[in-house]
Structures are given as structure tokens and as C-alpha cells.
Coordinates of C-alpha atoms in Angstrom, one line a residue:
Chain A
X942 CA -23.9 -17.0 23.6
X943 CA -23.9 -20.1 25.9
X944 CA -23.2 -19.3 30.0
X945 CA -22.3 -23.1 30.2
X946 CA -19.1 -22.7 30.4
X947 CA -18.2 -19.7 32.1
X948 CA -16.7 -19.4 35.4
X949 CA -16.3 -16.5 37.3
X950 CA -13.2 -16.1 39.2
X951 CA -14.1 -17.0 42.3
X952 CA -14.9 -20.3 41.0
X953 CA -11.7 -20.7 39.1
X954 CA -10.0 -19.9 42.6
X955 CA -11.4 -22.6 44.0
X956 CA -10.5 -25.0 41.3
X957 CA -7.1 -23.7 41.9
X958 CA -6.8 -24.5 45.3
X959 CA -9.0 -27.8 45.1
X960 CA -6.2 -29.3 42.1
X961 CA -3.3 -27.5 43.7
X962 CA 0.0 -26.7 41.8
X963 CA -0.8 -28.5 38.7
X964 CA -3.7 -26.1 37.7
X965 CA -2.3 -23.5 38.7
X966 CA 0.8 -23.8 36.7
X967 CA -1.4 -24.7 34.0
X968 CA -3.0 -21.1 33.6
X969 CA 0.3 -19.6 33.8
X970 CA 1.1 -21.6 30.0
X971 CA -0.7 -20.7 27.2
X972 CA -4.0 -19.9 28.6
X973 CA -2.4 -16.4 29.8
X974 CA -2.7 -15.2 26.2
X975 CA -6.4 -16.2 26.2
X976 CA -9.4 -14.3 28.2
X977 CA -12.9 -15.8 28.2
X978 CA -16.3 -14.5 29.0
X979 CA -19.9 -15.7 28.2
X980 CA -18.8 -18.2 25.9
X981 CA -16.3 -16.1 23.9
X982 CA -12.6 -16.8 23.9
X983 CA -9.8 -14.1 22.7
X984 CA -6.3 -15.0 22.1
X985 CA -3.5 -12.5 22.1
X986 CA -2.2 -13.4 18.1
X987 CA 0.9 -12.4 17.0
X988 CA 1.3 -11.2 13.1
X989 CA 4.5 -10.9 11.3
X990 CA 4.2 -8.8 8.1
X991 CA 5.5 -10.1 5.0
X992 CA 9.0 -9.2 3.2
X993 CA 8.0 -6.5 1.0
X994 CA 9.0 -7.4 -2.7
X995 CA 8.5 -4.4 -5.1
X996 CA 11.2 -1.9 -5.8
X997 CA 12.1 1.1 -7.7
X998 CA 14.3 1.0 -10.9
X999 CA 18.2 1.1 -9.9
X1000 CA 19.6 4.6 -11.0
X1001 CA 19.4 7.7 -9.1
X1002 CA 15.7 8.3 -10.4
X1003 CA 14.5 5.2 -8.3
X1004 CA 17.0 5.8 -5.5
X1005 CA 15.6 9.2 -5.5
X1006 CA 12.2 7.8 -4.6
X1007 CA 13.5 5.7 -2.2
X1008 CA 14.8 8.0 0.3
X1009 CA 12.2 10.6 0.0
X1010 CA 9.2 8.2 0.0
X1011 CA 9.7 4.9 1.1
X1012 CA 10.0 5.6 5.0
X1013 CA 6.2 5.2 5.3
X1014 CA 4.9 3.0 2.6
X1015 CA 6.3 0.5 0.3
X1016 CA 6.8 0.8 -3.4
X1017 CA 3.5 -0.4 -4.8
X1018 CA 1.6 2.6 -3.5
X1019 CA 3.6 4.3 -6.5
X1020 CA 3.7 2.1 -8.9
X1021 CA 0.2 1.6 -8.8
X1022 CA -0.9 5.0 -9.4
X1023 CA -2.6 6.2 -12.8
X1024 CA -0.7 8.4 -14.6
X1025 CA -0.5 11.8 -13.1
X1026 CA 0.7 15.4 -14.2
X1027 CA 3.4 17.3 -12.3
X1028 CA 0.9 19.3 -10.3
X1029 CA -0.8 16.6 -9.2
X1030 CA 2.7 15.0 -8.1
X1031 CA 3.8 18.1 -6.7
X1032 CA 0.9 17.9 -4.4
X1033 CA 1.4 14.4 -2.9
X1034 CA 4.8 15.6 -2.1
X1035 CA 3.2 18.7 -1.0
X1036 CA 1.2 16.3 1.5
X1037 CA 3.5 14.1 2.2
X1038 CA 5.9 16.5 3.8
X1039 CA 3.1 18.8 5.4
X1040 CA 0.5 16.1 6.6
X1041 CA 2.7 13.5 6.9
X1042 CA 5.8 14.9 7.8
X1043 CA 8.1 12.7 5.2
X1044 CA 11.5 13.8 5.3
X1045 CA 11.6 15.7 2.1
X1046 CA 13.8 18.3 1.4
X1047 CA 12.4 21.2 -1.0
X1048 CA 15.2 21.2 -3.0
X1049 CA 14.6 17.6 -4.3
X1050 CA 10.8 18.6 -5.2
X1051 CA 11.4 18.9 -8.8
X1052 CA 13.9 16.1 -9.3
X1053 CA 11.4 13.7 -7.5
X1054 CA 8.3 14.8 -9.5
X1055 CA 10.4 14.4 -12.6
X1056 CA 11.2 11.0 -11.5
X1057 CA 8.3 10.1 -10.6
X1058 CA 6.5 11.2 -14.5
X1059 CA 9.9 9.3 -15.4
X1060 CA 8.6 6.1 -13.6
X1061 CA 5.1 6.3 -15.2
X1062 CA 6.2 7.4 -18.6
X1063 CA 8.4 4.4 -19.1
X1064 CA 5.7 2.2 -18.3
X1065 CA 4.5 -0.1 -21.4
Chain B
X452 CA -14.5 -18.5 -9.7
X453 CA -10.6 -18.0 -8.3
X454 CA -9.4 -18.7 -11.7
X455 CA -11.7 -16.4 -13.4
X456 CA -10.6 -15.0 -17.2
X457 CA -9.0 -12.0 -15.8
X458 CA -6.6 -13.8 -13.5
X459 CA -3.7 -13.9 -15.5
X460 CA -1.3 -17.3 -14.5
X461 CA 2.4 -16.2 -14.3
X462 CA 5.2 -18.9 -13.6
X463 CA 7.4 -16.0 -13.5
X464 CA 4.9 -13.5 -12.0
X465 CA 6.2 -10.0 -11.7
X466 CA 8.3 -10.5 -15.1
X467 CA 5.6 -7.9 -16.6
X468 CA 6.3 -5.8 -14.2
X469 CA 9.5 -5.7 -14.2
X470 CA 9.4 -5.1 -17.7
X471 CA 8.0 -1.7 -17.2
X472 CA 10.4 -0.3 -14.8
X473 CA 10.1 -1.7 -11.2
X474 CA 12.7 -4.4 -10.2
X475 CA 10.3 -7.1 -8.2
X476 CA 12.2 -10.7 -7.4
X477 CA 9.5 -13.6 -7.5
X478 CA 8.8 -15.9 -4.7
X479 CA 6.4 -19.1 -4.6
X480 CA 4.7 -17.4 -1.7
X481 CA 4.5 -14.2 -2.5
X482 CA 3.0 -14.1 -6.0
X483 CA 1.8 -16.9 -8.5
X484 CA -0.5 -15.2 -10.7
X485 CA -1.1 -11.4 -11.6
X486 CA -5.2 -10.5 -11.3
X487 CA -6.7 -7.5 -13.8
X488 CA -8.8 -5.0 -12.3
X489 CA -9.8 -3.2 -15.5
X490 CA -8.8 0.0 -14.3
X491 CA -9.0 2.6 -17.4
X492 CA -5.9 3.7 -18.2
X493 CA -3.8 0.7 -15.6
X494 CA -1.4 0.5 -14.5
X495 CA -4.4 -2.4 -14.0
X496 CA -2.6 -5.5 -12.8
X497 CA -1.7 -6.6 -9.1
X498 CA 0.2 -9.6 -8.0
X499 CA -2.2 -12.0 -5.9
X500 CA -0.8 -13.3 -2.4
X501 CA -1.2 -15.5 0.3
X502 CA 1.7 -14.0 2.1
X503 CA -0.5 -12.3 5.0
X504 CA -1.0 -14.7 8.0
X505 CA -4.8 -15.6 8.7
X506 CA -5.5 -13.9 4.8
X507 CA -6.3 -16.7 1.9
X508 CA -5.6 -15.1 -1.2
X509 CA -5.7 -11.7 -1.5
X510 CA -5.2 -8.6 -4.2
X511 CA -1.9 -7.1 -3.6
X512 CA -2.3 -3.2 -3.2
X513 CA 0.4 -2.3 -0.9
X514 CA 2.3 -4.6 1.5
X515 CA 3.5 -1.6 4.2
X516 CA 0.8 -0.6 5.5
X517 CA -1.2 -3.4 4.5
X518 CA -4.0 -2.7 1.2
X519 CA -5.2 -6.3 0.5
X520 CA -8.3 -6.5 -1.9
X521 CA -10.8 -9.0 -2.1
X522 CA -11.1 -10.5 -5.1
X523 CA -14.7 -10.8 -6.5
X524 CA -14.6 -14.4 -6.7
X525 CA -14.0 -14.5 -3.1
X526 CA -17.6 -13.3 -2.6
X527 CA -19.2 -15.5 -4.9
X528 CA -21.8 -17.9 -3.4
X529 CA -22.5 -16.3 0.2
X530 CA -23.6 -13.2 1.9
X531 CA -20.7 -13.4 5.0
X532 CA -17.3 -12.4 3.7
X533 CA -15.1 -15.0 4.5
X534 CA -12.8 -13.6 7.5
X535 CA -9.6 -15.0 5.8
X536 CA -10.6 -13.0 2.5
X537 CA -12.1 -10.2 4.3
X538 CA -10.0 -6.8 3.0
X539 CA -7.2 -4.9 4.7
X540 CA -7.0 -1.3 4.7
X541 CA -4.2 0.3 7.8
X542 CA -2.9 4.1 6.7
X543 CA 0.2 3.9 8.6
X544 CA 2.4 0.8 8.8
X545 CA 3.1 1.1 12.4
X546 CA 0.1 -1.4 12.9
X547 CA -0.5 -3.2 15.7
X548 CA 1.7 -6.6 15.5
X549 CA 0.6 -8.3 18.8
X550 CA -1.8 -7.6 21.8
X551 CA -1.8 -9.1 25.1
X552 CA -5.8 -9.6 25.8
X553 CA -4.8 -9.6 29.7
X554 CA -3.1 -6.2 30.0
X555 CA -5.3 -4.6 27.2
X556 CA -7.0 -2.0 28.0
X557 CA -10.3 0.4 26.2
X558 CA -10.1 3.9 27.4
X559 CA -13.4 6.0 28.0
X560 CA -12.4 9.7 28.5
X561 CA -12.9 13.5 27.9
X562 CA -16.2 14.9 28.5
X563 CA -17.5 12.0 30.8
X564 CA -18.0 11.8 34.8
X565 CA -15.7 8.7 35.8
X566 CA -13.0 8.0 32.9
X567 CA -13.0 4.3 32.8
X568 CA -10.2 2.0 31.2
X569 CA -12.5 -1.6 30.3
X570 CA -10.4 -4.8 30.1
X571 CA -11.7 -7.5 27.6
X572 CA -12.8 -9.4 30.6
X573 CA -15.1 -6.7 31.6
X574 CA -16.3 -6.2 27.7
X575 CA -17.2 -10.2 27.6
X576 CA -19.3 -9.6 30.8
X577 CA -21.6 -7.4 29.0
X578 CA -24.8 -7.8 27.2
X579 CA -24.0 -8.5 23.7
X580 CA -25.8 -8.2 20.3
X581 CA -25.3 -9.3 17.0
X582 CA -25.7 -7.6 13.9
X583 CA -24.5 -8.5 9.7
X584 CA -23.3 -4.9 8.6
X585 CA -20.8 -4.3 5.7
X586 CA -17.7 -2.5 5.9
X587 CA -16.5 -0.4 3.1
X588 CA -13.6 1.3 2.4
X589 CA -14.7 4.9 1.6
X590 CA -12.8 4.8 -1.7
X591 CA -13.9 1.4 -2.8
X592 CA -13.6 1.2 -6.6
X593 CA -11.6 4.5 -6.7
X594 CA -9.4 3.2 -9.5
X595 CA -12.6 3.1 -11.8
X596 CA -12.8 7.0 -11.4
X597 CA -12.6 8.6 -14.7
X598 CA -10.5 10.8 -14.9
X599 CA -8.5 8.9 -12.7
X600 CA -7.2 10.2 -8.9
X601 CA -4.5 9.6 -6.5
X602 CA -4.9 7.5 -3.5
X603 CA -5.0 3.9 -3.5
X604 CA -6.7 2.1 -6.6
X605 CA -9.1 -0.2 -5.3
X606 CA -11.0 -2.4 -7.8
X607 CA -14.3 -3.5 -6.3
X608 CA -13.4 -5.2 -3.5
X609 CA -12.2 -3.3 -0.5
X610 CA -15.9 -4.2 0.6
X611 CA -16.8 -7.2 2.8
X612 CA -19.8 -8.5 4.9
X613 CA -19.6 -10.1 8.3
X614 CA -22.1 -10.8 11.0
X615 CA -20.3 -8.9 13.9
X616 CA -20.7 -9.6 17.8
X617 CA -20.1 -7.2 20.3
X618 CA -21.3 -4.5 22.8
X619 CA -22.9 -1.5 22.2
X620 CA -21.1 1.5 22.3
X621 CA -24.1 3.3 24.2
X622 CA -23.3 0.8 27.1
X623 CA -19.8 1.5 27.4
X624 CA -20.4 5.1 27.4
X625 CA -22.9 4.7 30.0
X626 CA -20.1 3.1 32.2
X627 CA -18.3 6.5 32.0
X628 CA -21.2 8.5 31.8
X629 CA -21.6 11.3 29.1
X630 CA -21.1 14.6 30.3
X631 CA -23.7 17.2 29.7
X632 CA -21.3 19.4 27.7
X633 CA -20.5 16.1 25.6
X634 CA -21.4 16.8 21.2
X635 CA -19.1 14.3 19.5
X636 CA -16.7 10.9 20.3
X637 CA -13.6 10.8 18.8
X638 CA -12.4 6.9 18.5
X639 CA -8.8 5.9 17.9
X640 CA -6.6 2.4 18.0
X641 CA -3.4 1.2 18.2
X642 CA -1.8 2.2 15.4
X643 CA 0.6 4.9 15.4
X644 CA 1.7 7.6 12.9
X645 CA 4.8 8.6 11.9
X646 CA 6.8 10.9 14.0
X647 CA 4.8 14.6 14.3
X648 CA 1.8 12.6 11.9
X649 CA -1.7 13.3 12.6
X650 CA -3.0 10.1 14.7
X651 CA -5.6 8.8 12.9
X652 CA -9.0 8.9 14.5
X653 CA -12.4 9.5 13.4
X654 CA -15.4 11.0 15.3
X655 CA -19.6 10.6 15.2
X656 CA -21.9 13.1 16.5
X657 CA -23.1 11.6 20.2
X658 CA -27.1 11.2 19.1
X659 CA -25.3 8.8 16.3
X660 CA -22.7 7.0 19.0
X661 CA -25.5 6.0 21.3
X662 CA -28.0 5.1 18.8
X663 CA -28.1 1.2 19.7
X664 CA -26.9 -0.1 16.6
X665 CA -23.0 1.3 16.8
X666 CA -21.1 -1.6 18.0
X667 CA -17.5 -2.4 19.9
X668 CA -17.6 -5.7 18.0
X669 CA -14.8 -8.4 19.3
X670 CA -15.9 -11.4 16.3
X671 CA -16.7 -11.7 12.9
X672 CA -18.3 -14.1 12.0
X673 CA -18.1 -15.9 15.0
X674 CA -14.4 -15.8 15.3
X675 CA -12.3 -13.4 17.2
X676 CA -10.8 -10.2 14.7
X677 CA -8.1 -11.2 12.4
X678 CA -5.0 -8.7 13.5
X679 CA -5.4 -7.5 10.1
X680 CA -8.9 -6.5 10.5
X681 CA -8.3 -4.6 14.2
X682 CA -7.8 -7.3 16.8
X683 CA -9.0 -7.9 19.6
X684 CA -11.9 -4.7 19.3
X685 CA -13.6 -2.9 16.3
X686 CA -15.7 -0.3 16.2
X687 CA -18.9 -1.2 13.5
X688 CA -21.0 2.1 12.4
X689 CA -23.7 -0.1 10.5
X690 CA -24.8 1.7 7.4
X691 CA -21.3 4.2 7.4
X692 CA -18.3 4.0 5.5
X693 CA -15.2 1.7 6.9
X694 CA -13.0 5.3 7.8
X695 CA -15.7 5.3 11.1
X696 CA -14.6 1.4 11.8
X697 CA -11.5 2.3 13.9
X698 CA -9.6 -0.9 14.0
X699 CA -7.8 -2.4 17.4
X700 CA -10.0 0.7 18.9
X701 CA -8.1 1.6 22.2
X702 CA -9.3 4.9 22.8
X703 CA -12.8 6.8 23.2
X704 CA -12.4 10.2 23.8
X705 CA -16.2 12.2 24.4
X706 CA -15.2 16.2 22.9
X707 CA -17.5 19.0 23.7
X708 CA -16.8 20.3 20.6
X709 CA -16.8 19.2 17.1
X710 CA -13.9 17.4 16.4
X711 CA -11.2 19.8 14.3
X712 CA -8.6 16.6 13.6
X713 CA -7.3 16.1 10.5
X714 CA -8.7 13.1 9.1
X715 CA -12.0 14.9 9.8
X716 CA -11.5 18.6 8.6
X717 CA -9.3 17.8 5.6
X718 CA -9.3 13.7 5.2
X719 CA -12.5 11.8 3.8
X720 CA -14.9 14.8 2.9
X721 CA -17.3 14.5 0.3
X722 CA -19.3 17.5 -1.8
X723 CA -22.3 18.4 -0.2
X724 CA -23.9 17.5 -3.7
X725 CA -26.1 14.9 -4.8
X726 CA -24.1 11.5 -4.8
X727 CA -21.3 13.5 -4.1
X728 CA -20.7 13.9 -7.5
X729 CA -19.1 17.2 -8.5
X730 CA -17.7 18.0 -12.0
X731 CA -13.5 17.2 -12.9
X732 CA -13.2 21.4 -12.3
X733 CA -15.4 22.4 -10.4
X734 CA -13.9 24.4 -7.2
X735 CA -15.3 26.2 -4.3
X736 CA -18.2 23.9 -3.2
X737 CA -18.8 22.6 0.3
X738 CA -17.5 20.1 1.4
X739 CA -19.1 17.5 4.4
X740 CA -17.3 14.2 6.2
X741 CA -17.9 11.3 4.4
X742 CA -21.3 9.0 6.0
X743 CA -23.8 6.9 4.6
X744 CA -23.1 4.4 2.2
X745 CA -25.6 4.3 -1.2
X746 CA -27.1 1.3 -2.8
X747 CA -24.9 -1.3 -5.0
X748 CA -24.7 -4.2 -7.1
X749 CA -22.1 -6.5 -8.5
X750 CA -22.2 -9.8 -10.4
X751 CA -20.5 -12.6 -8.4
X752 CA -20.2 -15.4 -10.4
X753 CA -18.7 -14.0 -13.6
X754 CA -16.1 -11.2 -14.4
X755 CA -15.6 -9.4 -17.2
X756 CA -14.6 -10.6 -20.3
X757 CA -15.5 -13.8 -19.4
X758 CA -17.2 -16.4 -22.6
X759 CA -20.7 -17.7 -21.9
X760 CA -23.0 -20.2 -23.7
X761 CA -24.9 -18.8 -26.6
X762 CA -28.7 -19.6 -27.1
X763 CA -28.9 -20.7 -23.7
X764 CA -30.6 -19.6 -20.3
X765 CA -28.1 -17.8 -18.6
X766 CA -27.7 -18.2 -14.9
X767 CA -26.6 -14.7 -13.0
X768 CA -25.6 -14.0 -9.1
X769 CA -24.7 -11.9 -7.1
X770 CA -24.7 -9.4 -4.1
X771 CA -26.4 -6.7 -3.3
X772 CA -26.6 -4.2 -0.7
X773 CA -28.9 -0.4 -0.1
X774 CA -26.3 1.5 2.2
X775 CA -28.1 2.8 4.8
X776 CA -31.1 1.4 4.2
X777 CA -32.2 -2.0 2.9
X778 CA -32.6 -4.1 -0.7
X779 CA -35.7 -3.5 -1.8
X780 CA -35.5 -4.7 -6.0
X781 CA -32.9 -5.8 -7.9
X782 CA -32.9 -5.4 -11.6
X783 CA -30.6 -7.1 -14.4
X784 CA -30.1 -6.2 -17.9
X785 CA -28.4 -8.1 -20.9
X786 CA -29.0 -5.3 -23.2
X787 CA -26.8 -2.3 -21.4
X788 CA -30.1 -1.0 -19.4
X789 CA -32.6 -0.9 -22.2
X790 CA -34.3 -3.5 -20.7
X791 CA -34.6 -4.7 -16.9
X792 CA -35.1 -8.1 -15.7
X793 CA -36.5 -8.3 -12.0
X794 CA -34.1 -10.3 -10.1
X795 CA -34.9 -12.9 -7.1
X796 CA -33.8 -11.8 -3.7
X797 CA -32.2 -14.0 -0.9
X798 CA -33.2 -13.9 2.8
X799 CA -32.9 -10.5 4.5
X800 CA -30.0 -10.8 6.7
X801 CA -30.4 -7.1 8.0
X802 CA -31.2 -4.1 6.2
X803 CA -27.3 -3.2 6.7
X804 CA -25.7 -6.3 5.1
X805 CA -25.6 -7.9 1.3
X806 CA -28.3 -9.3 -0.2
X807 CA -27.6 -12.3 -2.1
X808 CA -29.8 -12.3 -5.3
X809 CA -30.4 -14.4 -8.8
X810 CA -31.4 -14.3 -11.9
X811 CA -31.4 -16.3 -15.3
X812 CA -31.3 -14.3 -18.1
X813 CA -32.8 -15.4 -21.6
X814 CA -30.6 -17.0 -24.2
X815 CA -28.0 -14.4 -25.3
X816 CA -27.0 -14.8 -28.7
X817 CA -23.3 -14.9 -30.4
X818 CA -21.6 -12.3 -29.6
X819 CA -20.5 -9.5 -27.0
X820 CA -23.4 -8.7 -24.5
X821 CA -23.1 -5.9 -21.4
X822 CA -24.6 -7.4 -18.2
X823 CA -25.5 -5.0 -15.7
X824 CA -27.2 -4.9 -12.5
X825 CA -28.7 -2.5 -10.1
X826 CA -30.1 -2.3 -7.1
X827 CA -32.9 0.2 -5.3
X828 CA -32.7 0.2 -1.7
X829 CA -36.0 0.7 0.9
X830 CA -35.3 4.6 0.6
X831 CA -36.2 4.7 -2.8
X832 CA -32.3 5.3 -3.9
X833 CA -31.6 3.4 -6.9
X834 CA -28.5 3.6 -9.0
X835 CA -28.1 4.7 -12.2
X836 CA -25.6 4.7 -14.9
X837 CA -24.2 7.8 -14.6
X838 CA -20.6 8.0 -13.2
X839 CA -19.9 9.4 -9.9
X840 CA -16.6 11.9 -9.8
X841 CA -14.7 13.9 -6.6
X842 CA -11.5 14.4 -6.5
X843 CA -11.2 12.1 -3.4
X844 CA -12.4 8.6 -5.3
X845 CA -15.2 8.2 -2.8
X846 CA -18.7 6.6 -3.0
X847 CA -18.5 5.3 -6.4
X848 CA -21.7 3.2 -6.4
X849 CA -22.6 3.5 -10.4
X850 CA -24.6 1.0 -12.0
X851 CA -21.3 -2.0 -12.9
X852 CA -21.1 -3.2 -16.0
X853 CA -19.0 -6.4 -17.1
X854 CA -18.9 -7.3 -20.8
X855 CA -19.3 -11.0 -21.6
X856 CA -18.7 -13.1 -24.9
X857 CA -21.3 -16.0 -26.3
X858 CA -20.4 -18.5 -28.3

């Protein structure tokens, strides 16, 4: 929590102008993405997000989950789920499409909870 | 301890579960090894990755949006969570990918006299404190739940514990000024929700938000915010459940009434029972927002299913932590809680963080022995054996048992 090296901007103004262009054109290079104060630095990062590698089975059962539930997460969140009942199913898709606002259509809700048992049941 | 006997080595990692139905391709990267949580029932397995930038690596729960657990191991040896191994938890995947600390900006409004928006510059200026606090995912360990519930199936370690820097929240809602007619703050942060989706923001009573010890926090451990753990500000409600921690916090709204939002109405209640713990079918009871963490334990240095040395001292460690309150005792047993063996506590690095302790346990003979370990925090709360159960997975803190082997 040192004050040794900070420098309000007046200060840095006059650096400015006493090293002319040079500094000047320094701050405009990577030190734009940084701010300081009392010691602390932050530094804009940027973060790229991995490929995402798990899938569904091929078929219509695992295109089926897909469509209807892949928009907002990525497979794993399925296939990692314990082994649950229809109801239960039937109210994640119940959530989805009411809290979430997934683009479900009612008429798939029984195919995709049958899939989805389908996806659990075949597990070893 | 990153090789531990439950990390299972795969060449070929995602073979197995490929085998059972879901097509994954296998990249050096991505996944070398597969780690076993234990969770009754499985599916138990998760590929292991290093694949997040800034993470070391990390339990693969779900790669959009980001659910990266820390593996036990990872926490072995120190009380500060190490910020590349620290866990991930974002609900929706539109998560914030870059932020430019210039044109930043934290927004005090609602129920205030002078709506301010702070810039990082202005945040730095202010008086800072420090304080070690751990963050918890409110459904840490939900995949131990018996019988087993949806959401996402954490093993142990969507926990951390970092010494956070940072401003007090009292002092930025002092530059706005609270309005009279001010009860709760909402918080919020740059992530976004799907189209028509409830944004996701959380909300503490105002006696709580300008109680001294809720922090805007801009480093862990004396490093700016990963991305991943809500670059370049975090709110830290020491004592409370991670839900409260809003990540890449943008937005502090004062509401002169209590806040009827989704993910506070319907999202992250608990039963207004003891240790939240209601029965599989129970229905009808009250419900509450989740708050306080309780007391817990775990053993650091070995996992379960791991072989030991028979007829020999054996040397146990671990963390500890009370919740809300701090360590006061913990106890070991080597005989599944017939007996208790006090355990030696490390420094007190606030009443809010772990506490590392030790023990060495006497000679075990050959054979399968259950090690367990429990803590009792400075408010007398100490757990016990008996499982914790709500339908949400939420504040499991049950006495954790790992079965070991001597030979």
C-alpha cells in the first residue's frame, strides 16, 4: 500500500510536457490499458474462452437436445447430471423456457424428456 | 497431491465417456486425465483442464458458462487459494471477455442523493482495507446430496480462500449518499442474460451493506481479479455465500423496498429450518435467501481411497473454516467418530478465512480405516454427521469422511 510511486495527474502533465512527444506517445501504447493508484496497477485483460469439446450422441435423440438446450450452456451441464425421473426433467425444461426463456417449443417437451432419460439410461 | 489415487490418467481421456453415449474428441490441451469426485450414483468423473487462460488445472464442470472446480489437492499446504486454481462459477455465458479499466465505470444509483458513476482511478484513490474471507459457491458439494438434485454437481471444491484488497462498500455509498427511504442494495455486473432472462443480481439488507467489513475488492491475493473470477471489481460479503459476491460488479442500485428479483424470490432460498435441512418430501415450509456459511472441514493432503502406512504415526492436514464466525477446535477421528483426536490449529488469519490445521494420528492398523474431521466454530456450531438435504443442494457442511487403506 506504498504512495511511493504514485503520481497524481498534475505531475504526470508535467512530465509530459518536460520529456515532450516521446512520453507522451509512450502513454498512448500499452499503458492506456493500465490505471494505477496508491500503489495498485489494473490492466484491461482480454480472455478467450476455450473450444467447447463435449457433444450429444448423433441421432435425432442428441440433435434433439441440441437445438432445444444448447443455446445457453454447453453439453456437460447434461451429461453431468445424476439420474433424474421424468418429472424432474420436465421441470428443468419447465425452467428453462419460463425463467430462462430457452426456445422450446411445448410440443417437443415429451420427446426431449424422453431423450434426455434416453441419455442417462444408456450410460454404463 | 495433483496425482492423487482418484485422478485417473487417460492417454485417450474422454474414451470412457464416449463409451457411454456422449461423442467428445480429445485434445492435449483440453483433457489429459479424468478426476473422480465420488459422487453416489456418478455420473462421477470430469475431465481435468488447463484450457482456461490465467486457470492452472482445473475440474471441468461446464465450459459455457464457465464451472471450473478446484481440485482438493490444489488446496493442500496453504490457507490462500491460489488465484490460478481459485474456482469459476458465471450462470450465463455472456461473461465479460474484456474491460477497458479507462472507460470503466461503477454505477451508484436508486434511492441515493447524487447518483455517482466511480472510475477505477477514483476507487484506487480511496482508503483501502484488506481482509482473508472465503468464497463459496452456495451449492458447494451439491453432488454429494443424497438423494441426488439437479443443478451443477460440485465435488468439494467450488470453495477458495483469498486475502482480498479493496474499498468498503459503506464508503462508496457514502459518495452517493443513502437516501432516507433506502432498505436494501441490489448489486449487479457485466454479464448479461439471455434475451428476456432475469439479469442476475443479488441484494443485502442496507444495515448489512454498510457494516465495514463488505468490500468492492480489486485483488486477490495481491494480484488484480482473474477475468474469470470478476475482473477488474468484486463484491466480497465476508462470512456469506459466493451468490452475494457479484463478479465484474458494475452496478449498485440502493431499493426502498425489498428486492422482488428473481434470483432473490425464487433463486438460492434455503428452509427456514435448522441447517436448512428439510426432509426428501417435505413441502409447504418457509423458505429464506440463502446467508451465512456454517463451519467445515476437509482433509488436504489425502483423498479417498488413497493407501497409507500401517503401524505407523499418521500425519493428517487440512483446512478448516467456522462460516460466519471463527475456528475455535478441530477434532479428527480414525475410528468413523467414536473417538476424537484434538487437532493443532494454524495462525488465525481472520475469523472469515481457512484455518489451516494438523494432526498425527496413531498407528492405524491393516486394513480400511474412515478418517474424518470436524470443526466447531467460535459460535459454538459444530458439525455433525448427519447429512444435510434441500432440494436446492445448498449448505452441505456435514462432517467429510474419506476412506483410506493401510498396509
Amino acid at each position: 500500500m506504498s504512495g511511493a510511486h504514485r503520481l497524481g495527474p498534475a505531475m504526470l502533465a508535467i512530465a509530459a510536457f518536460a520529456l515532450g512527444g516521446a512520453a507522451i506517445a509512450a502513454q498512448r501504447g500499452p499503458a492506456t490499458r493500465s490505471v494505477s493508484g496508491g500503489g495498485i496497477t489494473l490492466t484491461s485483460p482480454t480472455l478467450s474462452l476455450p473450444e467447447e469439446k463435449a457433444a450429444f450422441p448423433s441421432g435425432a435423440a442428441g440433435e434433439l437436445i441440441t437445438s432445444n438446450c444448447t443455446a445457453c450452456h454447453s453439453a456437460e451441464m447434461i451429461l453431468n447430471q445424476p439420474l433424474l425421473g421424468a418429472d424432474k426433467w420436465k421441470a428443468e425444461i419447465d425452467k428453462m423456457r419460463g425463467t430462462y426463456h430457452a426456445q422450446i417449443a411445448t410440443e417437443d417437451d415429451a420427446a426431449l424428456a424422453a431423450a434426455l432419460i434416453g441419455l442417462q439410461t444408456a450410460r454404463p | 497431491m495433483a496425482d492423487g489415487p482418484t485422478l485417473i490418467e487417460r492417454r485417450r481421456a474422454l474414451s470412457l465417456i464416449a463409451a457411454g453415449g456422449a461423442g467428445l474428441v480429445t485434445s492435449p490441451l483440453w483433457a489429459q486425465s479424468l478426476v473422480d469426485l465420488r459422487l453416489p450414483g456418478g455420473p462421477s468423473e470430469r475431465p481435468m483442464t488447463t484450457a482456461f487462460p490465467g486457470k492452472g488445472p482445473m475440474i471441468l464442470q461446464r465450459s459455457r458458462a464457465p464451472l471450473l472446480e478446484t481440485p482438493m489437492a490444489a488446496m493442500d499446504g496453504h490457507v490462500f487459494t491460489p488465484n490460478d486454481r481459485f474456482f469459476v462459477r458465471w450462470h450465463y455465458s455472456d461473461i465479460p471477455l474484456d474491460v477497458d479499466v479507462h472507460s470503466f465505470r461503477l454505477n451508484i444509483l436508486g434511492a441515493v442523493k447524487r447518483p455517482v458513476a466511480l472510475s477505477l482511478a477514483e476507487l484506487l484513490k480511496m482508503p483501502r482495507f484488506e481482509i482473508a474471507a472465503i468464497n463459496q459457491c452456495s451449492g458447494n458439494s451439491r453432488g454429494l446430496f443424497e438423494p441426488r438434485v439437479p443443478g451443477a454437481q460440485w465435488g468439494n471444491g467450488a470453495i477458495g480462500n483469498a486475502k482480498w484488497t479493496g474499498v468498503r462498500l459503506k464508503d462508496v455509498l457514502d459518495r452517493a449518499g443513502v437516501s432516507a427511504n433506502a432498505v436494501q442494495v441490489r448489486f449487479s455486473g457485466l454479464d448479461t442474460p439471455p434475451p428476456d432472462a432475469p439479469l442476475f443480481a443479488k441484494s443485502l439488507d442496507l444495515a448489512h451493506a454498510m457494516d465495514g467489513e463488505v468490500m468492492i475488492a480489486f485483488q486477490m491475493n495481491g494480484a488484480q481479479l482473474p477475468m474469470l473470477n470478476g475482473f477488474p471489481l468484486r463484491l466480497v460479503v465476508p462470512g456469506w455465500y459466493s451468490t452475494y459476491w457479484v463478479k465484474a460488479l458494475d452496478r449498485i442500485e440502493l431499493l426502498d423496498k425489498p428486492d422482488t428479483g428473481y434470483w432473490m424470490e425464487k433463486a438460492y432460498r434455503i428452509p427456514d429450518t435448522p441447517r436448512a435441512n428439510v426432509a426428501p418430501d417435505a413441502k409447504g415450509y418457509p423458505t429464506v435467501p440463502i446467508n451465512k456459511m456454517s463451519p467445515r472441514s476437509f482433509i488436504t493432503n489425502l483423498t479417498d481411497g488413497a493407501r497409507v502406512a500401517a503401524n505407523a504415526p499418521l500425519k493428517l492436514r487440512g483446512l478448516a473454516m467456522g462460516g460466519a464466525a471463527g475456528v475455535t477446535r478441530v477434532d479428527l477421528s480414525t475410528d468413523g467418530g467414536q473417538t476424537w483426536l484434538a487437532a493443532t490449529t494454524g495462525p488465525d488469519q481472520g475469523k472469515y478465512g481457512f484455518r489451516a490445521w494438523k494432526a498425527v494420528a496413531p498407528a492405524l492398523p491393516s486394513g480400511e480405516h474412515s478418517l474424518a474431521v470436524r470443526c466447531t466454530s467460535d459460535s459454538g456450531e459444530a458439525q455433525g454427521f448427519e447429512p444435510i438435504w434441500n432440494p436446492g443442494g445448498f449448505m452441505r457442511n456435514s462432517i467429510e469422511t474419506i476412506t483410506v487403506r493401510a498396509a
